[in-house]
XYZ file of C-alpha atoms in Angstrom:
391
model
C 3.650 34.470 76.157
C 4.159 38.427 75.834
C 7.438 39.622 74.541
C 8.199 40.932 78.028
C 7.863 37.403 79.530
C 10.112 35.911 76.684
C 13.618 35.364 78.072
C 16.697 36.987 76.273
C 18.488 34.498 74.188
C 22.233 34.491 74.580
C 24.443 32.516 72.027
C 27.582 31.808 73.805
C 28.730 30.742 77.317
C 32.177 32.250 77.474
C 32.873 35.040 80.023
C 30.908 37.528 78.048
C 27.819 35.228 77.786
C 28.031 34.228 81.420
C 28.292 38.059 82.425
C 25.329 39.005 80.266
C 23.031 36.234 81.920
C 24.187 37.302 85.177
C 23.590 40.959 84.688
C 20.012 40.376 83.238
C 19.499 38.276 86.246
C 20.519 41.051 88.536
C 17.625 43.238 86.821
C 14.950 40.480 87.140
C 15.124 39.586 83.693
C 15.270 35.873 82.497
C 17.540 34.588 79.999
C 18.416 31.345 78.058
C 22.012 30.785 77.407
C 22.945 28.065 74.561
C 26.528 26.777 73.675
C 27.506 24.142 71.429
C 30.008 22.876 73.919
C 29.321 19.549 75.999
C 30.267 21.309 79.184
C 30.696 25.040 80.197
C 34.206 25.904 80.924
C 37.075 28.195 79.679
C 40.527 27.350 77.956
C 43.523 29.679 78.319
C 45.897 30.896 81.048
C 45.961 34.286 82.865
C 43.763 37.596 82.601
C 45.125 40.997 83.697
C 41.833 42.633 85.248
C 41.925 46.386 85.376
C 39.878 48.713 88.058
C 37.164 49.125 85.166
C 36.488 45.543 85.274
C 36.746 44.978 89.148
C 34.065 47.842 89.271
C 31.664 45.723 86.860
C 32.242 42.540 89.146
C 31.250 44.924 92.204
C 27.985 45.740 90.056
C 27.343 42.106 89.260
C 27.447 41.178 93.115
C 30.571 38.894 92.723
C 33.298 40.874 93.894
C 33.946 38.786 97.012
C 34.109 35.735 95.095
C 36.580 37.172 92.549
C 38.706 38.367 95.594
C 39.020 34.648 96.651
C 40.515 34.029 93.257
C 42.681 37.244 92.507
C 46.260 38.119 92.714
C 47.084 41.829 93.532
C 50.297 42.459 91.774
C 52.330 45.429 93.132
C 53.430 47.158 89.883
C 53.135 47.130 86.072
C 56.657 46.939 84.641
C 57.929 47.129 81.057
C 61.580 46.071 80.466
C 63.674 45.956 77.307
C 63.667 42.233 75.962
C 67.091 42.584 74.559
C 68.969 43.729 77.747
C 66.303 43.555 80.667
C 66.751 47.052 81.410
C 63.611 48.756 82.788
C 61.676 51.064 80.652
C 58.999 52.180 82.979
C 56.720 51.057 85.696
C 53.358 51.986 87.254
C 52.998 51.340 90.774
C 49.542 49.539 91.708
C 49.686 50.932 94.916
C 47.275 53.026 97.216
C 47.391 56.043 94.891
C 46.257 53.910 91.973
C 43.645 52.240 94.061
C 42.358 55.736 95.425
C 42.279 57.336 91.876
C 40.440 54.288 90.176
C 38.338 53.133 93.104
C 39.255 49.432 92.529
C 42.671 47.528 92.355
C 44.445 45.853 89.385
C 44.400 42.059 89.752
C 45.605 38.891 87.832
C 43.012 35.913 87.451
C 43.262 32.562 85.807
C 40.790 32.795 82.984
C 39.111 29.448 84.097
C 38.664 30.607 87.699
C 36.901 33.826 86.447
C 34.604 31.979 84.035
C 33.677 29.538 87.010
C 32.926 32.395 89.429
C 30.483 33.879 86.675
C 28.938 30.452 85.853
C 28.219 29.672 89.515
C 26.744 32.903 90.067
C 24.436 32.108 87.057
C 23.536 28.776 88.281
C 22.602 30.261 91.473
C 19.818 32.155 89.692
C 16.420 30.968 88.857
C 16.336 33.506 85.919
C 19.160 31.850 84.151
C 18.721 28.945 82.069
C 22.034 27.071 80.934
C 21.990 24.881 77.796
C 24.814 22.774 76.526
C 25.240 20.693 73.311
C 22.901 23.319 71.424
C 24.386 24.659 68.459
C 22.614 27.483 66.845
C 22.305 27.513 62.736
C 20.165 30.707 62.254
C 17.628 33.188 63.519
C 14.528 35.191 62.688
C 13.072 38.147 64.006
C 9.593 40.278 63.803
C 7.864 42.907 65.951
C 6.866 40.099 68.516
C 10.260 38.623 69.011
C 13.171 36.421 67.831
C 13.482 32.855 67.083
C 16.706 30.689 66.921
C 16.867 27.601 64.925
C 18.980 24.757 66.495
C 20.968 22.157 64.629
C 18.857 19.445 66.065
C 15.663 21.021 64.730
C 14.289 23.141 67.583
C 13.012 26.603 67.578
C 13.526 28.768 70.565
C 12.034 32.049 71.325
C 13.018 35.115 73.113
C 12.553 38.850 73.413
C 16.144 39.517 72.016
C 19.129 37.767 70.900
C 22.585 38.336 71.957
C 25.742 36.919 70.042
C 28.266 36.383 72.493
C 29.737 33.488 70.342
C 33.309 34.816 70.074
C 35.568 36.059 67.081
C 33.964 33.209 64.827
C 30.488 34.366 65.913
C 27.515 32.467 63.827
C 25.170 35.433 65.028
C 27.503 38.090 63.296
C 27.757 36.254 60.190
C 24.204 36.233 59.624
C 23.623 39.749 61.003
C 26.421 41.524 59.375
C 28.020 39.202 56.687
C 31.258 41.134 56.850
C 33.843 38.333 56.412
C 36.507 36.942 58.727
C 38.213 38.360 61.324
C 41.749 40.006 60.284
C 44.856 38.010 60.547
C 47.187 40.196 62.553
C 50.505 38.115 62.213
C 50.781 37.778 65.695
C 50.808 34.870 67.463
C 50.528 34.195 71.447
C 52.188 31.258 73.084
C 50.898 30.782 76.558
C 51.618 28.534 79.592
C 51.285 28.255 83.390
C 53.328 26.412 85.767
C 53.501 26.268 89.464
C 55.486 29.012 91.171
C 57.865 26.749 93.103
C 59.228 25.378 89.713
C 60.524 29.057 88.829
C 64.157 30.022 90.153
C 63.519 32.738 92.716
C 65.593 35.207 90.695
C 63.014 35.092 88.065
C 60.202 35.497 90.053
C 58.297 38.883 90.588
C 55.234 40.076 92.568
C 54.312 42.394 89.565
C 53.282 42.091 86.197
C 56.413 42.240 83.920
C 56.431 42.725 80.066
C 59.796 42.304 78.338
C 59.344 44.210 75.076
C 61.548 43.480 71.960
C 61.549 43.611 68.135
C 58.354 42.219 66.895
C 57.873 40.206 70.242
C 57.500 40.453 73.777
C 57.213 38.234 77.000
C 54.946 38.812 79.878
C 54.587 37.133 83.205
C 52.957 37.447 86.576
C 51.538 35.521 89.422
C 47.972 34.295 89.798
C 45.695 32.760 92.333
C 45.371 34.254 95.854
C 48.916 33.431 97.415
C 50.728 33.605 93.912
C 51.114 29.795 93.571
C 51.033 29.988 89.854
C 53.137 31.767 87.256
C 51.655 32.558 84.068
C 53.732 33.363 80.932
C 52.720 34.504 77.572
C 55.222 34.792 74.540
C 53.772 36.851 71.575
C 55.944 37.496 68.288
C 55.033 38.211 64.671
C 54.910 35.209 62.435
C 53.242 34.302 59.340
C 53.666 30.496 59.708
C 50.126 30.061 61.044
C 47.011 31.450 59.709
C 44.445 29.339 62.071
C 44.721 27.963 65.451
C 43.562 28.235 69.077
C 44.647 26.530 72.056
C 46.653 24.005 69.926
C 50.267 23.228 70.692
C 52.685 25.650 69.482
C 56.029 25.031 67.329
C 58.546 25.649 70.259
C 61.475 25.716 67.637
C 60.084 28.537 65.899
C 59.433 30.645 69.102
C 63.017 30.384 70.216
C 64.193 31.183 66.844
C 62.141 34.398 67.079
C 63.563 35.062 70.474
C 67.266 34.790 69.414
C 69.227 37.628 70.835
C 67.076 38.141 73.963
C 68.421 38.976 77.464
C 69.528 35.806 79.395
C 66.634 36.359 81.793
C 64.216 36.092 78.861
C 66.028 32.854 77.568
C 66.002 31.339 80.953
C 61.986 32.094 81.526
C 61.315 30.739 77.867
C 63.437 27.788 78.815
C 61.207 26.577 81.824
C 58.303 25.530 79.459
C 58.416 22.568 77.121
C 55.316 22.546 75.645
C 53.295 25.823 74.853
C 49.659 26.514 73.926
C 49.287 28.658 70.968
C 46.911 31.174 69.658
C 46.808 32.896 66.437
C 45.875 36.553 67.071
C 42.904 38.346 65.124
C 41.017 41.225 65.577
C 38.443 43.367 63.645
C 38.059 46.770 62.158
C 35.679 48.635 64.248
C 32.194 48.862 62.667
C 29.439 51.791 63.107
C 26.728 49.086 63.978
C 26.273 45.680 65.421
C 22.735 45.695 66.238
C 19.473 44.989 64.199
C 16.062 45.305 65.585
C 16.018 42.837 68.584
C 19.390 41.259 67.854
C 22.876 42.425 68.845
C 26.403 41.432 69.363
C 28.655 41.391 72.597
C 32.503 40.995 73.243
C 34.601 39.579 70.672
C 31.611 39.095 68.456
C 31.150 42.830 68.045
C 34.704 43.919 68.771
C 37.421 41.451 68.626
C 40.624 43.002 69.722
C 44.189 42.353 70.405
C 45.535 41.689 74.038
C 47.935 44.535 74.414
C 45.644 46.668 76.691
C 44.553 43.530 78.503
C 40.948 44.455 77.944
C 39.247 41.971 75.918
C 37.383 40.104 78.512
C 36.942 43.568 80.552
C 35.022 45.057 77.390
C 32.795 41.966 77.217
C 31.715 42.293 81.002
C 31.178 46.205 80.378
C 28.951 45.207 77.256
C 27.176 42.866 79.583
C 26.372 45.413 82.254
C 25.532 48.146 79.851
C 23.395 45.795 77.880
C 21.246 44.739 80.962
C 21.183 48.257 82.167
C 19.541 49.530 79.072
C 16.959 46.720 78.886
C 15.932 47.616 82.471
C 15.776 51.437 81.764
C 14.183 51.151 78.202
C 10.993 49.100 77.676
C 11.087 48.753 74.021
C 13.957 46.124 73.251
C 15.157 47.498 69.847
C 15.391 50.987 71.275
C 17.275 49.523 74.314
C 19.572 47.537 72.159
C 20.598 50.700 69.917
C 21.219 52.566 73.050
C 23.420 49.675 74.463
C 25.241 49.889 70.878
C 25.566 53.823 71.219
C 27.067 53.608 74.498
C 29.618 50.968 73.484
C 30.724 51.517 69.843
C 33.398 54.288 70.607
C 34.799 53.028 73.679
C 35.361 49.454 72.311
C 36.813 50.946 68.983
C 39.131 52.905 70.891
C 40.343 49.876 72.874
C 40.834 48.152 69.594
C 42.836 50.847 67.855
C 44.795 51.562 71.086
C 45.647 47.745 71.690
C 47.331 47.698 67.862
C 49.176 51.012 68.939
C 50.408 49.516 72.197
C 51.429 46.431 70.221
C 53.769 48.519 68.392
C 55.237 50.056 71.049
C 55.871 46.809 73.102
C 57.344 45.489 70.005
C 59.428 48.553 68.838
C 62.721 47.893 66.925
C 65.732 50.201 65.722
C 65.212 53.588 66.373
C 61.746 53.162 67.550
C 63.082 51.290 70.400
C 65.313 53.907 71.461
C 62.387 56.384 71.270
C 60.277 54.181 73.492
C 63.128 54.364 76.140
C 63.452 58.014 75.715
C 59.806 58.852 76.054
C 58.932 56.444 79.042
C 62.081 56.327 81.234
C 61.332 58.494 84.185
C 57.680 58.665 83.701
C 56.289 59.601 86.846
C 53.515 57.553 88.344
C 50.719 60.042 88.176
C 51.522 60.629 84.338
C 51.122 56.744 83.847
C 47.761 56.596 85.699
C 46.501 59.314 83.863
C 47.473 57.770 80.458
C 45.367 54.952 81.208
C 42.427 56.825 83.140
C 40.089 56.586 80.036
C 40.221 52.872 80.563
C 40.339 52.480 84.305
C 37.847 54.944 85.111
C 35.303 52.785 83.387
C 31.856 53.232 83.217
């Protein structure tokens, strides 16, 4: 089998991995996606999906399927968590859609993953394999080989590590230590919209920003049948944990002094799922020869710009595009890296900055209000144009 006949090997079956397999299939290239989990699926709650990501779904040929599971909010609204006063809003109206070409959506993470997985299963060019744990890899000019825990050797033309913030592929490729503990934790929950009192509902994405904390909520699913909430705050109690039960008592302690509306929203949930928030310092390279990284494996970021999944999907399209346009695999992977390094680093660094803005306290809170109140919609749109114009 020649190098060009060998599939691209993808480690990790999350959103980034599935998007990569689908993007490759759309260019006529085969892939073999492997994950250690017994069944493909996603945990978590809601995702905010900017127009840059909707553009990627269009290119991947799944925009119609995404439309069936998406909710289209009316605004992005920032409120003060202490008194519920409105700080600023950005309408997601016709002017927004005309400027960026696509709408802004909210989508349940599991629904998005299913769309991508189903599209992969529809393709003869995608091989999906569960219960496949990768222990190491090797490469030479003729290709790459991954070694599995059960003793198999799987050959490919390239290896893409899309195996998340705790990437096995990254550990061998870069050996640059563990992801950074940020001191932020995220508590997430989803409940039926009809369980939410009408005065607390909104057709918009609403974020209440307060001292070292925020609460965000928005509808999900086509008719807004679900209500997604995320409570993020600074805590040194947890240094590990993903999709585990949170400490509700600790959360309420951190949110003491917030407005009655925020208190009522938090009180609607008895059991929260908790994630310790980690990111990584941007790096100058994540590719070596025929091996590269993608998504959180390459550039783990905080959630404050709502672009983590979006960057992985942009990565996927760019990687497939470069492999289609450039015959030499190592050259194509370097071109992919060159096109993604600065953009993803900017998202990582600006996500930290927006976290400081949302979590402002004291004088910084007053500065935030003065800066953003009365912000015209065109100025708000322009401030996000570098993200939403996409690639």
